[in-house]
JSON list of C-alpha atoms in Angstrom, two decimals:
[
{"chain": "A", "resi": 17, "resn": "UNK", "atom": "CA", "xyz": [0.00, 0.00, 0.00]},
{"chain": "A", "resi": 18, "resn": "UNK", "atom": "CA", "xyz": [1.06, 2.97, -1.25]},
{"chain": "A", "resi": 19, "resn": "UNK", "atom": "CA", "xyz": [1.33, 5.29, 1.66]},
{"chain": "A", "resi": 20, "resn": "UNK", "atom": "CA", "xyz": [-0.20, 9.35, 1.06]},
{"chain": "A", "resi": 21, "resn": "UNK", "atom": "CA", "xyz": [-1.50, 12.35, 3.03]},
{"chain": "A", "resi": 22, "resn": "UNK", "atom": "CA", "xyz": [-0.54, 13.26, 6.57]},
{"chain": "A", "resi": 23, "resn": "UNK", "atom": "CA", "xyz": [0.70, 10.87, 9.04]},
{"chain": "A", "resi": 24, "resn": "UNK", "atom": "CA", "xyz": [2.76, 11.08, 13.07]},
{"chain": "A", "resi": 25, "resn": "UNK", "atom": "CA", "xyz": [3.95, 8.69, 15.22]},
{"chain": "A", "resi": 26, "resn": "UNK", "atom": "CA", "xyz": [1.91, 8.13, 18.66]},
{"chain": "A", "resi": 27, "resn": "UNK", "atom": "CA", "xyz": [3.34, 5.17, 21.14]},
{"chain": "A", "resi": 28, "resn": "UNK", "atom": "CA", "xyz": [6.28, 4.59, 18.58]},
{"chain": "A", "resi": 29, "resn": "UNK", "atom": "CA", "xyz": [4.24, 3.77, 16.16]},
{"chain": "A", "resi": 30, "resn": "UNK", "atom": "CA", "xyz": [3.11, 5.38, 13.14]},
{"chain": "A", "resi": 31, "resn": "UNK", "atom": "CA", "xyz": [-0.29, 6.80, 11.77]},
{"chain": "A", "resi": 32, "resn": "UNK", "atom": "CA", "xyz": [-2.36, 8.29, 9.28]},
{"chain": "A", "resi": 33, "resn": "UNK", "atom": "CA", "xyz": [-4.66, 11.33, 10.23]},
{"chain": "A", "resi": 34, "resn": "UNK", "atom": "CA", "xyz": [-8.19, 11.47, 9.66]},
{"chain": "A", "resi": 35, "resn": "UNK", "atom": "CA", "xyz": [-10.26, 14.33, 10.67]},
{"chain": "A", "resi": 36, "resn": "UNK", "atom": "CA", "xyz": [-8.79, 17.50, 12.53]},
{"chain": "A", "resi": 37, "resn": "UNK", "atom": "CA", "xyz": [-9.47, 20.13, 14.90]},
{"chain": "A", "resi": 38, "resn": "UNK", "atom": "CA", "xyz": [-7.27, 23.14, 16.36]},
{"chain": "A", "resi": 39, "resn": "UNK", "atom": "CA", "xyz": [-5.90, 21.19, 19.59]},
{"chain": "A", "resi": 40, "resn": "UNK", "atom": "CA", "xyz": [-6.33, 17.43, 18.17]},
{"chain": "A", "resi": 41, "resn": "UNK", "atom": "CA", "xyz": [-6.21, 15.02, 15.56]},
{"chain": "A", "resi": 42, "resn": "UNK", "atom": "CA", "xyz": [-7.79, 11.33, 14.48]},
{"chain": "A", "resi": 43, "resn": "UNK", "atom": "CA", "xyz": [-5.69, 8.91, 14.30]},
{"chain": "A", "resi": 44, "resn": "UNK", "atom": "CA", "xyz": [-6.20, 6.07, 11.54]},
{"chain": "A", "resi": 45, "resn": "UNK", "atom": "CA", "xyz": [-4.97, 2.67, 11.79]},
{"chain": "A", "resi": 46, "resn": "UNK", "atom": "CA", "xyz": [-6.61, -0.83, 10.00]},
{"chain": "A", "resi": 47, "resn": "UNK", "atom": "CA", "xyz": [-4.19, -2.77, 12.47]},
{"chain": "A", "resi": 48, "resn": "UNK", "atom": "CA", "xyz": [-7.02, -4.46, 15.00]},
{"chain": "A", "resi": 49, "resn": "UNK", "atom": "CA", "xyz": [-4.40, -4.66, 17.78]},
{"chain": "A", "resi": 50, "resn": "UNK", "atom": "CA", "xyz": [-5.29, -0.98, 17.99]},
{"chain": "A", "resi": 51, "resn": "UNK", "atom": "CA", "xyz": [-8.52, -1.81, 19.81]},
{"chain": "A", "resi": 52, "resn": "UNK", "atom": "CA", "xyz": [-6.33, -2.50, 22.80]},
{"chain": "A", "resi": 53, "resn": "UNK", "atom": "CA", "xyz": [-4.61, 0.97, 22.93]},
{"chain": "A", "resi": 54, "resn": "UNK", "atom": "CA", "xyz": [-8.03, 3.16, 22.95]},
{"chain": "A", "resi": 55, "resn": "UNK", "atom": "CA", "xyz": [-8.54, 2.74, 19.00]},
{"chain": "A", "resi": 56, "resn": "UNK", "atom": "CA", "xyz": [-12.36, 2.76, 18.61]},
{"chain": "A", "resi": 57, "resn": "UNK", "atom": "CA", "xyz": [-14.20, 1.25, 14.89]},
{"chain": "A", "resi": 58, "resn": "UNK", "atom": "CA", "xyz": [-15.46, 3.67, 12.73]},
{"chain": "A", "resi": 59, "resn": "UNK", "atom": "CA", "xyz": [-18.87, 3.88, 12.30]},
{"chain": "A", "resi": 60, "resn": "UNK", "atom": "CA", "xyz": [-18.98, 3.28, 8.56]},
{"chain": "A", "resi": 61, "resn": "UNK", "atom": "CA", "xyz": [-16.14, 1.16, 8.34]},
{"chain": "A", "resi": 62, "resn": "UNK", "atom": "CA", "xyz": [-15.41, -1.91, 11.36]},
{"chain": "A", "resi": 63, "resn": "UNK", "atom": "CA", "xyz": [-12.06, -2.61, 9.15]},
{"chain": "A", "resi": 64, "resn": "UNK", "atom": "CA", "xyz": [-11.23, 0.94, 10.69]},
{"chain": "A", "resi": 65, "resn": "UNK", "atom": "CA", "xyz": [-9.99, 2.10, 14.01]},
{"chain": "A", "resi": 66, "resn": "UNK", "atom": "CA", "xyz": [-9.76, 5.83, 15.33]},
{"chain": "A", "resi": 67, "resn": "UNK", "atom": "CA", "xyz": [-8.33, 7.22, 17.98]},
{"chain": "A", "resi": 68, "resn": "UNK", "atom": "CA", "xyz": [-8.83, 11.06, 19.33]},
{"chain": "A", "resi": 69, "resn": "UNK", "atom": "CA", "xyz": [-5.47, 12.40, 20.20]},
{"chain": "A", "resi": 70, "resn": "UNK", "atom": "CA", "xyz": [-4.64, 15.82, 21.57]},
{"chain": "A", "resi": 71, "resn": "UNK", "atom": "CA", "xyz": [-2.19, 17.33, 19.32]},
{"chain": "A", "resi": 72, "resn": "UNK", "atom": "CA", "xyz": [0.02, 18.39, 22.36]},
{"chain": "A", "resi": 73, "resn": "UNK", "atom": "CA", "xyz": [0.60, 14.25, 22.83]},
{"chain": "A", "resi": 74, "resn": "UNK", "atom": "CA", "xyz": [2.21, 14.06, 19.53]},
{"chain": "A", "resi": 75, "resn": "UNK", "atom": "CA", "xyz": [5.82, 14.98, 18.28]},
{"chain": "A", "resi": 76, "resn": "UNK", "atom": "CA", "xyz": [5.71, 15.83, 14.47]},
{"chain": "A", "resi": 77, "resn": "UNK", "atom": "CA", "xyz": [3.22, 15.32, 11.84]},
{"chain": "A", "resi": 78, "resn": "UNK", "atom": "CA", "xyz": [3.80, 15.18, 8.41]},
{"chain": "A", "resi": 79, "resn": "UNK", "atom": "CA", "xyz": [2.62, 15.00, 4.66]},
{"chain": "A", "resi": 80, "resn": "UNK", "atom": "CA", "xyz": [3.69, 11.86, 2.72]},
{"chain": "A", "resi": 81, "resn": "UNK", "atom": "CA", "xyz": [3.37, 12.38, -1.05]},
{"chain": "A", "resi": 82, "resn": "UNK", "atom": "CA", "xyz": [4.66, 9.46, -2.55]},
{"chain": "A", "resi": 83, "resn": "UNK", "atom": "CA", "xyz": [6.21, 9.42, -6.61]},
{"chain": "A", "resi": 84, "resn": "UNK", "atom": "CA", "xyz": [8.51, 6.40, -8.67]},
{"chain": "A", "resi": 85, "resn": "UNK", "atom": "CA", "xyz": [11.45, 6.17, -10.68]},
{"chain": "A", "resi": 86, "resn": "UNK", "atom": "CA", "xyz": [10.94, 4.57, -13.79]},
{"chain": "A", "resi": 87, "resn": "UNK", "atom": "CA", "xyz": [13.49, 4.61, -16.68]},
{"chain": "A", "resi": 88, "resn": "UNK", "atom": "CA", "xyz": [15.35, 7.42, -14.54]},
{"chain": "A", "resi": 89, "resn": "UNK", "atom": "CA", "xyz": [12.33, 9.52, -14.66]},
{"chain": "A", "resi": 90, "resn": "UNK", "atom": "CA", "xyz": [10.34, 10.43, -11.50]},
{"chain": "A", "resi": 91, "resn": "UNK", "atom": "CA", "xyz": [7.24, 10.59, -12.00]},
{"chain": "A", "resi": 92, "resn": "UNK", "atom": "CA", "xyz": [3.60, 11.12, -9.95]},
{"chain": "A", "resi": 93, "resn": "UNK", "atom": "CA", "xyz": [1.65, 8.43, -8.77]},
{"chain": "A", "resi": 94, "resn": "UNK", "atom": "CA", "xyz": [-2.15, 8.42, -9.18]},
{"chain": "A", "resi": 95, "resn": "UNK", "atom": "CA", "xyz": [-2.77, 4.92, -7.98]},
{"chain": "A", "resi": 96, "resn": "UNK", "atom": "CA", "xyz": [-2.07, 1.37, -7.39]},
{"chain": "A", "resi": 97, "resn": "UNK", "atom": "CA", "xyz": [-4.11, -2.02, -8.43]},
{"chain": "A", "resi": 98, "resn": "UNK", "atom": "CA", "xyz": [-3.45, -6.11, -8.90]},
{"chain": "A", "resi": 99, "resn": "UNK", "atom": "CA", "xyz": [0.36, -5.19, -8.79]},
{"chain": "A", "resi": 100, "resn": "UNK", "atom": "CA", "xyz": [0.49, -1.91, -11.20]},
{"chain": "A", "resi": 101, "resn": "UNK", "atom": "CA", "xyz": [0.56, 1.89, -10.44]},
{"chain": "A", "resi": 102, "resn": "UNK", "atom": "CA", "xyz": [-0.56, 4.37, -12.00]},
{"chain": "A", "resi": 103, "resn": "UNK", "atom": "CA", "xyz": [1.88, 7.16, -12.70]},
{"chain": "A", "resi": 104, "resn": "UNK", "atom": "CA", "xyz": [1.40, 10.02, -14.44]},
{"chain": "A", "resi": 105, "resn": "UNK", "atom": "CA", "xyz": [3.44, 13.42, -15.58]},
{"chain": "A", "resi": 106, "resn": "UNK", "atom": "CA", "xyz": [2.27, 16.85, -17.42]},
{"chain": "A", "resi": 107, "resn": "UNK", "atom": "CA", "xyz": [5.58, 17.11, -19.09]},
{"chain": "A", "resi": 108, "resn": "UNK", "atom": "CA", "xyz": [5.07, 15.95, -23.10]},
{"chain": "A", "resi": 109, "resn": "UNK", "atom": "CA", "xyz": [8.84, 15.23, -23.58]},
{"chain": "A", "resi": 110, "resn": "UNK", "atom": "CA", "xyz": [8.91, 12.58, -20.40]},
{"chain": "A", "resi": 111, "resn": "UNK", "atom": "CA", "xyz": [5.42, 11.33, -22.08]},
{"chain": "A", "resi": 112, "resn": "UNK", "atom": "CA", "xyz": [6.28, 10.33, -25.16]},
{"chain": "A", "resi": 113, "resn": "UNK", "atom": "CA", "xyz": [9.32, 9.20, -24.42]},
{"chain": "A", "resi": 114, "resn": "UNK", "atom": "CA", "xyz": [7.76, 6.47, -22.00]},
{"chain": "A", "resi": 115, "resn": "UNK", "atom": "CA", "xyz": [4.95, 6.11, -24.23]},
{"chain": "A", "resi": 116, "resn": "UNK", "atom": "CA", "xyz": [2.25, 7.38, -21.69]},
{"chain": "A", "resi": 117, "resn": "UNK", "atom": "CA", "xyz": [-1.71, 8.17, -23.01]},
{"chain": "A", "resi": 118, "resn": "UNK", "atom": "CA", "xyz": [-3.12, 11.50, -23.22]},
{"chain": "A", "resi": 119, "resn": "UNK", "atom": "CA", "xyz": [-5.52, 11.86, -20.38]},
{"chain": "A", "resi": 120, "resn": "UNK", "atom": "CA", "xyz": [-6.24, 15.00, -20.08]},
{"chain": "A", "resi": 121, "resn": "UNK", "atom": "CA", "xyz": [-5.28, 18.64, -21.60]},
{"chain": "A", "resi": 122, "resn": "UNK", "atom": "CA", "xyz": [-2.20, 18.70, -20.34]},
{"chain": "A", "resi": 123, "resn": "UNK", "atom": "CA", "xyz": [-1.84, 15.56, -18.32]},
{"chain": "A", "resi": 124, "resn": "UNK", "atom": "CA", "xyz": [-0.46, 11.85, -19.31]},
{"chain": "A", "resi": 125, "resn": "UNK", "atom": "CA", "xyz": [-0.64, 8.45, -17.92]},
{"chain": "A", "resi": 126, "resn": "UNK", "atom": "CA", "xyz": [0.46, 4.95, -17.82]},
{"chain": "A", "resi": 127, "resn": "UNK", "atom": "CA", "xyz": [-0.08, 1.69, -15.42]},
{"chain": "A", "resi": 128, "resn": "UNK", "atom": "CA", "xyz": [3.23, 0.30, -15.08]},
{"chain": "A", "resi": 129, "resn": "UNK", "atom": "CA", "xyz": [4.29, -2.90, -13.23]},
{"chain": "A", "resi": 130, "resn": "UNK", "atom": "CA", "xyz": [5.04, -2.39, -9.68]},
{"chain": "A", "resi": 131, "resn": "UNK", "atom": "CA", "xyz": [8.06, -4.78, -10.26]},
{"chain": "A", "resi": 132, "resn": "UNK", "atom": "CA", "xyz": [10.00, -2.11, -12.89]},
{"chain": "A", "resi": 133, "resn": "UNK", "atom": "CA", "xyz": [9.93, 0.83, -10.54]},
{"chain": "A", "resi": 134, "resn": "UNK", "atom": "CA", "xyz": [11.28, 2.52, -7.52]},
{"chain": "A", "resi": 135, "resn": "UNK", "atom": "CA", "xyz": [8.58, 3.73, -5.39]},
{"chain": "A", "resi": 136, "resn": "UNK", "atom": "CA", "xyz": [9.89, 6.31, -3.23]},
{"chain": "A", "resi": 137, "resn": "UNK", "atom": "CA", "xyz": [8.29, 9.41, -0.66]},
{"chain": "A", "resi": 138, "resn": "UNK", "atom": "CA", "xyz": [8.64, 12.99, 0.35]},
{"chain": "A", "resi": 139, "resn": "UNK", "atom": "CA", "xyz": [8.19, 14.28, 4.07]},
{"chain": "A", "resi": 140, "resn": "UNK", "atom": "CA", "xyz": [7.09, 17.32, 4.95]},
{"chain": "A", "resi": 141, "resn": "UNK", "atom": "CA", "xyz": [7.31, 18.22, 8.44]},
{"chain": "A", "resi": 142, "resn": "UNK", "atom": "CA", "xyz": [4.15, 20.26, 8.63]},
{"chain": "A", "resi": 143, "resn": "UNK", "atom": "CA", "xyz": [4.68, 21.14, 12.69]}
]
């Protein structure tokens, strides 16, 4: 799973963030364990566990935006299925030299093989 959006560590362990408010934060795990430290299901989803944390109780959160090498070219992933991603690029040059599809005005796309790329991620420190 291709990990995007913002995300902190709580316990030494990390998480994604769901909803937010000035002094606290939803924390997001699919890990059932969870249930033992405080993690509650969400409503719409049992497979989901969230946990109300004040923000004060974490160290850092940050933004995850992931993007892959391929062919020496790194390029922006729009999504992953039955062992391809998605990537993507608005640069014509990079297109056409990969052979990616017109998807948009200025946009271009091609599901490539998770095996023949280098899936990599950015980290913003947001706090």
């Amino acid at each position: 799973m291709i990990k995007r959006g913002k995300y902190t560590s709580y316990n030494n362990k990390e998480y994604s963030i769901g909803k937010e408010g000035d002094d606290w934060v939803n924390l997001v795990s699919k890990d059932s364990k969870d249930l033992n430290n405080g993690f509650q299901p969400h409503p719409l989803d049992k497979a989901v566990f969230v946990k109300k944390v004040s923000r004060n109780k974490l160290d850092k959160i940050y933004k995850i935006t992931p993007y892959a090498i391929y062919k020496g070219y790194k390029l922006s992933i729009g999504g992953e299925t039955d062992g391809k991603i998605l990537l993507g690029t608005g640069e014509v040059k990079i297109a056409d030299a990969l052979g990616f599809n017109r998807t948009d005005k200025y946009f271009y796309e091609k599901w490539i093989d998770n095996k023949d790329l280098k899936i990599m991620e950015e980290k913003e420190i947001l706090n």
